[in-house]
PDB file of C-alpha atoms and ligand atoms in Angstrom:
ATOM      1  CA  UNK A1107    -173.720 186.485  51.427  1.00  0.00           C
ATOM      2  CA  UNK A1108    -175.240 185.667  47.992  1.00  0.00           C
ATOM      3  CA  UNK A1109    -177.496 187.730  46.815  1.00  0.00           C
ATOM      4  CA  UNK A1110    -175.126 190.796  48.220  1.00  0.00           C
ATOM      5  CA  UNK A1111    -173.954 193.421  45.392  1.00  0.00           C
ATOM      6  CA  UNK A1112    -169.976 193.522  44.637  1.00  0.00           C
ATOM      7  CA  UNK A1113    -168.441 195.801  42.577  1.00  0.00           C
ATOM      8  CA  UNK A1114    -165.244 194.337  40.698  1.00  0.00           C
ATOM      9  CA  UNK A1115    -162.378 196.756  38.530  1.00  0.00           C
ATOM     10  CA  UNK A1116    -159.540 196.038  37.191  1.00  0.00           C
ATOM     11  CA  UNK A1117    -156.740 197.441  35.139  1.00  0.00           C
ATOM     12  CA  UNK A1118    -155.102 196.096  31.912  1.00  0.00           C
ATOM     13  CA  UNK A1119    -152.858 194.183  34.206  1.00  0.00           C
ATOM     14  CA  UNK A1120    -156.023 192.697  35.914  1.00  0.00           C
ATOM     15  CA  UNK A1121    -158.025 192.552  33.438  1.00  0.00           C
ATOM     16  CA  UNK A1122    -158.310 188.746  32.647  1.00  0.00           C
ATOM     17  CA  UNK A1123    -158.934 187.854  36.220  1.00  0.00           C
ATOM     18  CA  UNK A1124    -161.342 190.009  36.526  1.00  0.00           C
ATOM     19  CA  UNK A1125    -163.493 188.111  33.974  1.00  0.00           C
ATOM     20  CA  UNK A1126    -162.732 185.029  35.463  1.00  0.00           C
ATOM     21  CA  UNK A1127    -163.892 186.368  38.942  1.00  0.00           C
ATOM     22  CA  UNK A1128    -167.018 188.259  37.401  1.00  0.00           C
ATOM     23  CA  UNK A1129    -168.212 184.705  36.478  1.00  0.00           C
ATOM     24  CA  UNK A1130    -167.030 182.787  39.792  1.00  0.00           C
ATOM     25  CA  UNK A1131    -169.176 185.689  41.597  1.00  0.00           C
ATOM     26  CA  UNK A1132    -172.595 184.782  39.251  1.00  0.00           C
ATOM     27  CA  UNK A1133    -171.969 181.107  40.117  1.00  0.00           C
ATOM     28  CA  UNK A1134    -171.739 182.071  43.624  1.00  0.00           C
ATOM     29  CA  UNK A1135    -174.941 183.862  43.446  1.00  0.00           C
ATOM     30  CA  UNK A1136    -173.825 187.176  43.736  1.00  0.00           C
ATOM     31  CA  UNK A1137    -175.051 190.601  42.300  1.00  0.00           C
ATOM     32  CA  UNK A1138    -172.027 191.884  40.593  1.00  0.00           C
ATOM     33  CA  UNK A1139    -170.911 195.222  39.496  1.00  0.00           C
ATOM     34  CA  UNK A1140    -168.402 195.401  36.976  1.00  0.00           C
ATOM     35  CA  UNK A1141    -167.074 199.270  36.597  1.00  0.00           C
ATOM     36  CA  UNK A1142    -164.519 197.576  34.370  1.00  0.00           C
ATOM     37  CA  UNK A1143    -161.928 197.774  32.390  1.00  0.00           C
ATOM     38  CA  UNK A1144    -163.113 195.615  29.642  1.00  0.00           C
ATOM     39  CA  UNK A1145    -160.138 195.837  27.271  1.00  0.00           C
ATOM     40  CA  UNK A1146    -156.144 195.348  27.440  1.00  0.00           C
ATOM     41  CA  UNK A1147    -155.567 198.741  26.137  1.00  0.00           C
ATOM     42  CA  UNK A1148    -153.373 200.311  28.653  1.00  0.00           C
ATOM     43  CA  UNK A1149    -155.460 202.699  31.751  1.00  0.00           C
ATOM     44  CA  UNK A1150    -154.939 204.127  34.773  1.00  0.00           C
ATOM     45  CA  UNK A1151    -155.535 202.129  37.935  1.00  0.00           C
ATOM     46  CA  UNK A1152    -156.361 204.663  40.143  1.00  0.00           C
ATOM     47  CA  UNK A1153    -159.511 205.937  37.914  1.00  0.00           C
ATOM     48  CA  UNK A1154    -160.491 202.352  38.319  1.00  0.00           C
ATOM     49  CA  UNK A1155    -159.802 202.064  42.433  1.00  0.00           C
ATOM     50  CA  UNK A1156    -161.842 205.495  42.208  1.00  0.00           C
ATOM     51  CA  UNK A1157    -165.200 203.729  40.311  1.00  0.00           C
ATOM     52  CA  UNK A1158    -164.876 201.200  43.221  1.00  0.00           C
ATOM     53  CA  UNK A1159    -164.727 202.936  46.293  1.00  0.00           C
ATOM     54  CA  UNK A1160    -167.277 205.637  44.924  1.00  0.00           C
ATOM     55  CA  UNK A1161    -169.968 202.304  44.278  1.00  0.00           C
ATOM     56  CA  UNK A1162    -169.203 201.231  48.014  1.00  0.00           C
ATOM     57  CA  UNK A1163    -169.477 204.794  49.506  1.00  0.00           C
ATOM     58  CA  UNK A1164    -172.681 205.064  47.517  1.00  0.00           C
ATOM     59  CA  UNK A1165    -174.633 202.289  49.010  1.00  0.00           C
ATOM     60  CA  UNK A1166    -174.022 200.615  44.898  1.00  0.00           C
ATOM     61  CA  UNK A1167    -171.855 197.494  46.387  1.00  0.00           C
ATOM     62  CA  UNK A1168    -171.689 196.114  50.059  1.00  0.00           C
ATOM     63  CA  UNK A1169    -167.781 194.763  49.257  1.00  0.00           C
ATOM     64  CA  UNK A1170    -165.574 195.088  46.114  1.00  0.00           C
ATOM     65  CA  UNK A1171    -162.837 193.652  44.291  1.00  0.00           C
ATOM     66  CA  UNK A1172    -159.709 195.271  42.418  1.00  0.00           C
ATOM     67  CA  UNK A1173    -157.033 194.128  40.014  1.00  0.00           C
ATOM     68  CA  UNK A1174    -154.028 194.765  38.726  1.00  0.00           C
ATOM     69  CA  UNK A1175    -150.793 194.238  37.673  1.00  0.00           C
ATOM     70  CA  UNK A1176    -149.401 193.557  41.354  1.00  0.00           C
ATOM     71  CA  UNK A1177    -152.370 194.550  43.254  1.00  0.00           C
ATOM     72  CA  UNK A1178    -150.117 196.891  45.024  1.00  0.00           C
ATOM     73  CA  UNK A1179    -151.152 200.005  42.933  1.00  0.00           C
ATOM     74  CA  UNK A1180    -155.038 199.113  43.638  1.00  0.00           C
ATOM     75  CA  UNK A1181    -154.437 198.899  47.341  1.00  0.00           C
ATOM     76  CA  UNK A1182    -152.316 202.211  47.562  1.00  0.00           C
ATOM     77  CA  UNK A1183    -155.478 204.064  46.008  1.00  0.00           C
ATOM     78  CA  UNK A1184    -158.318 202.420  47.438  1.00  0.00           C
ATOM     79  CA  UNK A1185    -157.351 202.689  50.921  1.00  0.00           C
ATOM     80  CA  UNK A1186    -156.431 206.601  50.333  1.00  0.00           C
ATOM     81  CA  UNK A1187    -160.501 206.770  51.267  1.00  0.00           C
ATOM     82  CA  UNK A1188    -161.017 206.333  55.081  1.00  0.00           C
ATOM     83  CA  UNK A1189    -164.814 203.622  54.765  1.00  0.00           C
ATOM     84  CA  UNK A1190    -161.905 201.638  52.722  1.00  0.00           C
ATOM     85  CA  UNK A1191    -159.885 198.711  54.059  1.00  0.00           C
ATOM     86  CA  UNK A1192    -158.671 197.166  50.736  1.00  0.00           C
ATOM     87  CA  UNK A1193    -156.231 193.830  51.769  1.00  0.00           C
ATOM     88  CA  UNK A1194    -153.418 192.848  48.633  1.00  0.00           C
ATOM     89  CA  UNK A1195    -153.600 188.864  49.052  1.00  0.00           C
ATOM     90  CA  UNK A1196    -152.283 185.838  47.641  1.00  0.00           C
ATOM     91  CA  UNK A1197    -153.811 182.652  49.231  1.00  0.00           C
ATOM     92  CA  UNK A1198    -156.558 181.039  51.166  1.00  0.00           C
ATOM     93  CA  UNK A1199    -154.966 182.235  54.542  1.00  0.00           C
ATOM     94  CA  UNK A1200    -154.751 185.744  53.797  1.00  0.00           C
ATOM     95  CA  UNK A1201    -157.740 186.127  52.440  1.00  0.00           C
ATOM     96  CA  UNK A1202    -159.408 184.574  55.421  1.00  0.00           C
ATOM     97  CA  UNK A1203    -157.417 187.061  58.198  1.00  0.00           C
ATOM     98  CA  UNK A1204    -157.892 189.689  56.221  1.00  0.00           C
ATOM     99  CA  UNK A1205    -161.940 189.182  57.120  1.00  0.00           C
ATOM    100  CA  UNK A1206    -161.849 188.304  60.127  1.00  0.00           C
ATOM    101  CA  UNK A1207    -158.654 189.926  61.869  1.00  0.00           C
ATOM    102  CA  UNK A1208    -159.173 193.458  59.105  1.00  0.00           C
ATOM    103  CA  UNK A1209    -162.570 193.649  57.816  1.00  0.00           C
ATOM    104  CA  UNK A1210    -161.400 194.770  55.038  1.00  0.00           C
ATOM    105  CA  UNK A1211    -164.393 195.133  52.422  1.00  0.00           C
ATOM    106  CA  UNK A1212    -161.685 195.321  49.309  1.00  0.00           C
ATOM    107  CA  UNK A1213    -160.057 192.378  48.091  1.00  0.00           C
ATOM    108  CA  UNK A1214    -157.142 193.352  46.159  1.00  0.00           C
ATOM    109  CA  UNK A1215    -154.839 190.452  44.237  1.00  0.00           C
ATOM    110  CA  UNK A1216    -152.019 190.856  41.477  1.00  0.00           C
ATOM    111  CA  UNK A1217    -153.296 189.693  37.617  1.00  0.00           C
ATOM    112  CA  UNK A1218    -149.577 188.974  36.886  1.00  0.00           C
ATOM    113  CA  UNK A1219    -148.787 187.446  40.507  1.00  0.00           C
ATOM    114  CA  UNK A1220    -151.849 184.536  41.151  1.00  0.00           C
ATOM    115  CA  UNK A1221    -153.198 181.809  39.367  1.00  0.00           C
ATOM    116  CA  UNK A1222    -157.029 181.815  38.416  1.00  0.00           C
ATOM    117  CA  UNK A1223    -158.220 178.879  40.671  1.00  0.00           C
ATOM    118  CA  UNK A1224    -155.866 180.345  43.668  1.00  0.00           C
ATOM    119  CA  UNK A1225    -157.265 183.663  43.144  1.00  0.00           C
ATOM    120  CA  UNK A1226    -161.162 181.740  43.009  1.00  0.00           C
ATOM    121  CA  UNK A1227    -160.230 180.802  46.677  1.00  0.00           C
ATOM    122  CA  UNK A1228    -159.339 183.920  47.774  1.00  0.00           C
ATOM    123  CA  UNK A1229    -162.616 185.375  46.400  1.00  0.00           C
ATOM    124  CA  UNK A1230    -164.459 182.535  47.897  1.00  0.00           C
ATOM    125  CA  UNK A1231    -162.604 182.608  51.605  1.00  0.00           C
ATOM    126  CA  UNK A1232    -163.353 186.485  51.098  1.00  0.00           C
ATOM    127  CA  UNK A1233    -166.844 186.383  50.745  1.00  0.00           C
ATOM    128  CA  UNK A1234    -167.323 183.718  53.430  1.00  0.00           C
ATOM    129  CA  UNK A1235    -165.525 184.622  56.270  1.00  0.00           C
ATOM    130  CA  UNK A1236    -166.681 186.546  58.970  1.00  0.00           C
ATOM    131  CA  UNK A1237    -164.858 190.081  60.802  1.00  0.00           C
ATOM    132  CA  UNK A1238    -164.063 188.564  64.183  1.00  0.00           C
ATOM    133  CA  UNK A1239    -164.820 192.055  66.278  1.00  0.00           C
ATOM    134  CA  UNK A1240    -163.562 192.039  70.243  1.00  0.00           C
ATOM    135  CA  UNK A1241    -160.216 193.008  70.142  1.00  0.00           C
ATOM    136  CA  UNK A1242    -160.217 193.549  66.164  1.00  0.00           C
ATOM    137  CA  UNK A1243    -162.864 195.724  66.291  1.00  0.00           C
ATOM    138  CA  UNK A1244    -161.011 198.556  68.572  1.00  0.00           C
ATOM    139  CA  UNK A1245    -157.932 198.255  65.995  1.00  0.00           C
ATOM    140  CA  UNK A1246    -160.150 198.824  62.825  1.00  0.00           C
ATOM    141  CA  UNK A1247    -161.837 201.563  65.103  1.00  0.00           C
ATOM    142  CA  UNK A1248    -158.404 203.359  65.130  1.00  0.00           C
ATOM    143  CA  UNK A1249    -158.114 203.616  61.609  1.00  0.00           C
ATOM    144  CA  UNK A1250    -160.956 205.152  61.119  1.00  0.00           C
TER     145      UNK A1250
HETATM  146  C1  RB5 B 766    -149.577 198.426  34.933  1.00  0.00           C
HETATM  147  O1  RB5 B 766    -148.559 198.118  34.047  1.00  0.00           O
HETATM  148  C2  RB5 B 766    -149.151 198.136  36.364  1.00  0.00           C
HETATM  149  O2  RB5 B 766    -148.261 199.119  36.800  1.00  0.00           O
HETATM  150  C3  RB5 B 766    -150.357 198.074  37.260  1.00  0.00           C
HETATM  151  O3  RB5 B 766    -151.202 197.077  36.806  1.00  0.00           O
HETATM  152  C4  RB5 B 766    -150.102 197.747  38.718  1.00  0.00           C
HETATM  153  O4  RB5 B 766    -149.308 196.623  38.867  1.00  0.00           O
HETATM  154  C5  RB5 B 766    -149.661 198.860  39.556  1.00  0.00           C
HETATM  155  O5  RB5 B 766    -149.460 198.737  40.777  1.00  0.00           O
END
């Protein structure tokens, strides 16, 4: 909801999205936490997925968002932390059942793979959409 803090990182693969999803989330009316990278020199993602899941384990962000190259790399390191359920998506629909099927509280997408105004409604379906529970909630459960 607005007014919630999200924490956003990004590689140099990611990088341009992620200023183009840093301003969607102002308009929204979101608190945002950028933990970067700010540059296209080449970095690491994982040091990035690390500032992330640190700000959400910390209380610093309720949800984040990661980007890079594929997205793949982000989502391999986030969800290496067990409060983490970081979905890879690519349109409306998976952003949506990854909410309410997952509750995931990363959303993960590919700088070189999606387009900025698909990408703005996969933020926006992310932020919006509610975890289901009842026979979701015993799956998630599992995993943790
Ligand atoms: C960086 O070139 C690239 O490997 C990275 O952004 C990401 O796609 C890794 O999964």
């Amino acid at each position: 909801m607005p007014g919630e803090s999200i924490a956003i990182a990004a590689d140099h693969g990611g990088v341009e999205l992620k200023a183009i999803l840093t301003g969607e989330l102002g308009e929204l009316g979101y608190e945002v936490l950028d933990l970067g990278t700010d540059g296209i020199d080449s970095v690491d993602y994982p040091d990035f997925a690390e500032l992330l899941t640190g700000a959400i384990r910390d209380g610093r962000a309720q949800r984040g968002v990661l980007i890079c190259g594929s997205g793949i790399g982000m989502s391999i390191a986030a969800n290496r932390h067990r409060e983490i359920r970081a979905a890879l998506v690519h349109d409306n629909l998976s952003a949506r059942l990854a909410r309410q099927h997952n509750n995931a509280n990363v959303l993960v997408m590919g700088g070189r793979f999606i387009g900025a105004e698909v990408a703005k409604d996969c933020l926006r379906a992310f932020l919006a959409t509610e975890f289901e529970g009842g026979r979701h909630d015993r799956r998630v459960a599992k995993m943790s």
